[in-house]
PDB file of C-alpha atoms in Angstrom:
ATOM      1  CA  MET A  29     183.155 156.017 -15.807  1.00  0.00           C
ATOM      2  CA  LYS A  30     184.865 157.346 -19.269  1.00  0.00           C
ATOM      3  CA  ASP A  31     187.734 159.279 -19.576  1.00  0.00           C
ATOM      4  CA  THR A  32     185.731 162.250 -20.810  1.00  0.00           C
ATOM      5  CA  ASP A  33     184.303 162.253 -17.537  1.00  0.00           C
ATOM      6  CA  LYS A  34     186.886 162.134 -16.016  1.00  0.00           C
ATOM      7  CA  LYS A  35     188.760 164.688 -17.759  1.00  0.00           C
ATOM      8  CA  GLN A  36     185.694 166.985 -16.604  1.00  0.00           C
ATOM      9  CA  GLY A  37     185.159 166.055 -13.224  1.00  0.00           C
ATOM     10  CA  ILE A  38     181.563 165.007 -13.281  1.00  0.00           C
ATOM     11  CA  SER A  39     181.009 161.556 -11.303  1.00  0.00           C
ATOM     12  CA  GLN A  40     178.363 159.219 -11.300  1.00  0.00           C
ATOM     13  CA  GLU A  41     176.687 160.901  -8.896  1.00  0.00           C
ATOM     14  CA  ALA A  42     176.232 164.114 -10.418  1.00  0.00           C
ATOM     15  CA  ARG A  43     175.088 162.640 -13.425  1.00  0.00           C
ATOM     16  CA  ALA A  44     172.520 160.400 -11.089  1.00  0.00           C
ATOM     17  CA  LEU A  45     171.196 163.514  -9.336  1.00  0.00           C
ATOM     18  CA  ALA A  46     170.919 165.851 -12.263  1.00  0.00           C
ATOM     19  CA  LEU A  47     168.737 162.704 -14.218  1.00  0.00           C
ATOM     20  CA  VAL A  48     166.485 162.111 -10.899  1.00  0.00           C
ATOM     21  CA  ALA A  49     166.463 166.350 -10.834  1.00  0.00           C
ATOM     22  CA  ASN A  50     164.709 166.578 -14.437  1.00  0.00           C
ATOM     23  CA  VAL A  51     162.293 162.961 -13.435  1.00  0.00           C
ATOM     24  CA  ALA A  52     160.880 164.797 -10.886  1.00  0.00           C
ATOM     25  CA  ALA A  53     160.393 168.090 -13.394  1.00  0.00           C
ATOM     26  CA  VAL A  54     158.452 165.976 -15.677  1.00  0.00           C
ATOM     27  CA  VAL A  55     156.253 164.407 -12.759  1.00  0.00           C
ATOM     28  CA  ARG A  56     155.880 167.871 -11.541  1.00  0.00           C
ATOM     29  CA  GLU A  57     154.455 168.634 -14.660  1.00  0.00           C
ATOM     30  CA  GLY A  58     152.679 165.574 -15.339  1.00  0.00           C
ATOM     31  CA  LEU A  59     150.942 166.008 -11.694  1.00  0.00           C
ATOM     32  CA  HIS A  60     150.204 169.702 -12.414  1.00  0.00           C
ATOM     33  CA  GLU A  61     148.314 169.065 -15.349  1.00  0.00           C
ATOM     34  CA  LEU A  62     146.349 166.560 -13.755  1.00  0.00           C
ATOM     35  CA  VAL A  63     145.035 168.617 -11.309  1.00  0.00           C
ATOM     36  CA  VAL A  64     144.005 171.403 -13.672  1.00  0.00           C
ATOM     37  CA  ARG A  65     142.451 169.140 -16.135  1.00  0.00           C
ATOM     38  CA  SER A  66     140.493 167.450 -13.093  1.00  0.00           C
ATOM     39  CA  GLY A  67     139.972 170.563 -11.425  1.00  0.00           C
ATOM     40  CA  LEU A  68     138.764 171.853 -15.240  1.00  0.00           C
ATOM     41  CA  GLY A  69     135.989 168.592 -15.127  1.00  0.00           C
ATOM     42  CA  VAL A  70     134.957 169.949 -11.833  1.00  0.00           C
ATOM     43  CA  VAL A  71     133.980 173.640 -12.444  1.00  0.00           C
ATOM     44  CA  GLY A  72     132.478 172.173 -16.127  1.00  0.00           C
ATOM     45  CA  ALA A  73     130.096 170.091 -13.689  1.00  0.00           C
ATOM     46  CA  MET A  74     129.143 172.681 -11.325  1.00  0.00           C
ATOM     47  CA  LEU A  75     128.717 175.349 -14.535  1.00  0.00           C
ATOM     48  CA  GLU A  76     126.211 172.566 -16.123  1.00  0.00           C
ATOM     49  CA  ALA A  77     124.203 172.176 -12.192  1.00  0.00           C
ATOM     50  CA  ASP A  78     123.941 175.778 -12.646  1.00  0.00           C
ATOM     51  CA  ARG A  79     122.111 176.292 -15.761  1.00  0.00           C
ATOM     52  CA  GLU A  80     120.356 172.832 -15.176  1.00  0.00           C
ATOM     53  CA  ALA A  81     119.276 175.277 -11.841  1.00  0.00           C
ATOM     54  CA  LEU A  82     118.416 178.322 -14.376  1.00  0.00           C
ATOM     55  CA  CYS A  83     117.091 176.199 -17.377  1.00  0.00           C
ATOM     56  CA  GLY A  84     115.143 173.124 -16.031  1.00  0.00           C
ATOM     57  CA  PRO A  85     116.801 169.902 -16.997  1.00  0.00           C
ATOM     58  CA  ARG A  86     117.701 169.117 -20.647  1.00  0.00           C
ATOM     59  CA  TYR A  87     115.152 167.888 -23.262  1.00  0.00           C
ATOM     60  CA  GLU A  88     112.199 169.004 -20.805  1.00  0.00           C
ATOM     61  CA  HIS A  89     109.672 172.115 -20.744  1.00  0.00           C
ATOM     62  CA  SER A  90     109.887 174.198 -18.375  1.00  0.00           C
ATOM     63  CA  GLU A  91     108.905 177.235 -16.881  1.00  0.00           C
ATOM     64  CA  HIS A  92     112.195 178.627 -15.474  1.00  0.00           C
ATOM     65  CA  GLY A  93     112.089 181.827 -17.296  1.00  0.00           C
ATOM     66  CA  ALA A  94     115.058 180.808 -18.493  1.00  0.00           C
ATOM     67  CA  HIS A  95     116.682 178.751 -21.875  1.00  0.00           C
ATOM     68  CA  ARG A  96     119.548 176.696 -22.994  1.00  0.00           C
ATOM     69  CA  ALA A  97     122.245 178.997 -25.347  1.00  0.00           C
ATOM     70  CA  GLY A  98     124.550 176.686 -26.690  1.00  0.00           C
ATOM     71  CA  HIS A  99     128.079 177.064 -25.103  1.00  0.00           C
ATOM     72  CA  VAL A 100     130.795 180.132 -25.048  1.00  0.00           C
ATOM     73  CA  ARG A 101     134.590 180.231 -25.042  1.00  0.00           C
ATOM     74  CA  GLY A 102     135.464 181.835 -21.669  1.00  0.00           C
ATOM     75  CA  GLU A 103     138.989 181.692 -19.659  1.00  0.00           C
ATOM     76  CA  LEU A 104     139.416 181.005 -16.330  1.00  0.00           C
ATOM     77  CA  ALA A 105     142.911 180.819 -14.249  1.00  0.00           C
ATOM     78  CA  MET A 106     143.514 177.341 -12.699  1.00  0.00           C
ATOM     79  CA  GLY A 107     146.854 176.739 -11.745  1.00  0.00           C
ATOM     80  CA  GLY A 108     148.651 179.316 -12.134  1.00  0.00           C
ATOM     81  CA  ARG A 109     147.914 179.695 -15.676  1.00  0.00           C
ATOM     82  CA  ARG A 110     144.299 181.095 -17.841  1.00  0.00           C
ATOM     83  CA  VAL A 111     142.406 177.816 -19.391  1.00  0.00           C
ATOM     84  CA  GLU A 112     140.055 178.059 -21.852  1.00  0.00           C
ATOM     85  CA  VAL A 113     136.990 177.132 -20.549  1.00  0.00           C
ATOM     86  CA  LYS A 114     133.575 176.057 -23.057  1.00  0.00           C
ATOM     87  CA  ARG A 115     130.806 178.225 -20.615  1.00  0.00           C
ATOM     88  CA  PRO A 116     127.531 177.497 -21.185  1.00  0.00           C
ATOM     89  CA  ARG A 117     125.811 180.169 -21.427  1.00  0.00           C
ATOM     90  CA  VAL A 118     121.820 180.956 -20.448  1.00  0.00           C
ATOM     91  CA  ARG A 119     119.330 183.960 -22.000  1.00  0.00           C
ATOM     92  CA  SER A 120     115.734 184.758 -20.132  1.00  0.00           C
ATOM     93  CA  ILE A 121     113.125 184.914 -22.376  1.00  0.00           C
ATOM     94  CA  GLN A 122     113.348 188.840 -22.499  1.00  0.00           C
ATOM     95  CA  GLY A 123     117.012 187.967 -24.615  1.00  0.00           C
ATOM     96  CA  ARG A 124     118.926 188.863 -21.781  1.00  0.00           C
ATOM     97  CA  GLU A 125     121.956 186.622 -20.543  1.00  0.00           C
ATOM     98  CA  VAL A 126     121.673 185.293 -17.438  1.00  0.00           C
ATOM     99  CA  PRO A 127     125.138 184.784 -15.411  1.00  0.00           C
ATOM    100  CA  LEU A 128     125.761 181.878 -14.111  1.00  0.00           C
ATOM    101  CA  PRO A 129     127.100 181.825  -9.972  1.00  0.00           C
ATOM    102  CA  THR A 130     130.206 179.420 -10.494  1.00  0.00           C
ATOM    103  CA  TRP A 131     131.231 181.516 -13.541  1.00  0.00           C
ATOM    104  CA  GLN A 132     131.248 184.838 -11.670  1.00  0.00           C
ATOM    105  CA  HIS A 133     133.018 183.300  -8.699  1.00  0.00           C
ATOM    106  CA  PHE A 134     135.468 181.448 -10.058  1.00  0.00           C
ATOM    107  CA  ALA A 135     136.302 184.110 -13.032  1.00  0.00           C
ATOM    108  CA  GLY A 136     138.006 186.798 -10.275  1.00  0.00           C
ATOM    109  CA  LEU A 137     140.407 184.554  -9.069  1.00  0.00           C
ATOM    110  CA  ASP A 138     142.231 181.002  -9.166  1.00  0.00           C
ATOM    111  CA  PRO A 139     140.989 178.478  -7.157  1.00  0.00           C
ATOM    112  CA  LEU A 140     144.124 175.965  -7.632  1.00  0.00           C
ATOM    113  CA  GLY A 141     146.992 178.506  -5.834  1.00  0.00           C
ATOM    114  CA  GLU A 142     150.126 177.477  -6.588  1.00  0.00           C
ATOM    115  CA  HIS A 143     150.286 176.953  -3.080  1.00  0.00           C
ATOM    116  CA  ALA A 144     147.520 175.048  -2.148  1.00  0.00           C
ATOM    117  CA  TYR A 145     148.556 172.734  -5.693  1.00  0.00           C
ATOM    118  CA  GLU A 146     152.140 172.616  -4.267  1.00  0.00           C
ATOM    119  CA  GLN A 147     150.844 171.410  -0.374  1.00  0.00           C
ATOM    120  CA  MET A 148     147.936 168.430  -2.667  1.00  0.00           C
ATOM    121  CA  LEU A 149     151.477 167.209  -4.283  1.00  0.00           C
ATOM    122  CA  VAL A 150     152.698 167.018  -1.454  1.00  0.00           C
ATOM    123  CA  GLY A 151     150.069 165.400   0.137  1.00  0.00           C
ATOM    124  CA  VAL A 152     149.150 167.308   3.357  1.00  0.00           C
ATOM    125  CA  ALA A 153     146.216 168.301   4.538  1.00  0.00           C
ATOM    126  CA  THR A 154     144.605 172.455   3.466  1.00  0.00           C
ATOM    127  CA  ARG A 155     141.592 172.181   4.684  1.00  0.00           C
ATOM    128  CA  GLY A 156     141.127 174.505   7.681  1.00  0.00           C
ATOM    129  CA  THR A 157     144.214 176.637   6.994  1.00  0.00           C
ATOM    130  CA  ARG A 158     143.804 180.412   7.822  1.00  0.00           C
ATOM    131  CA  GLY A 159     146.032 181.736   5.637  1.00  0.00           C
ATOM    132  CA  ARG A 160     149.132 180.962   3.123  1.00  0.00           C
ATOM    133  CA  TRP A 161     151.767 181.186   5.666  1.00  0.00           C
ATOM    134  CA  SER A 162     149.603 179.828   8.581  1.00  0.00           C
ATOM    135  CA  ARG A 163     150.367 176.905  10.668  1.00  0.00           C
ATOM    136  CA  SER A 164     148.209 175.087  12.431  1.00  0.00           C
ATOM    137  CA  VAL A 165     149.296 174.964  16.217  1.00  0.00           C
ATOM    138  CA  ARG A 166     147.508 171.632  17.960  1.00  0.00           C
ATOM    139  CA  ALA A 167     146.428 172.167  21.742  1.00  0.00           C
TER     140      ALA A 167
END
């Protein structure tokens, strides 16, 4: 231990704890980013499935009454923050925008709430829970 550390009252244990805390913060942020990016991939696949259901398969002529109309930038709440999503567009034969059910569902809520995110990181199963603060009781 250096003399300056002794003079300042900094022990090796305190420095080790500070280092562990910094590493934990970096790992947490990395895991958060991984979970959010994975969630975005799933939401993107769901949006494309909605578009295919409304328009039919890509590059095929169909009589679904709607057609693909490119993409537009949109935002969804995910993991406690707003993230940009490339939202597919569908237009009716009359030229009106057709809403995608998945977009309507996720636009008003955060599918990855902070509590669910924390539970996933520590490996707790979140299926069947009634609410944020409820505890499951085994009979």
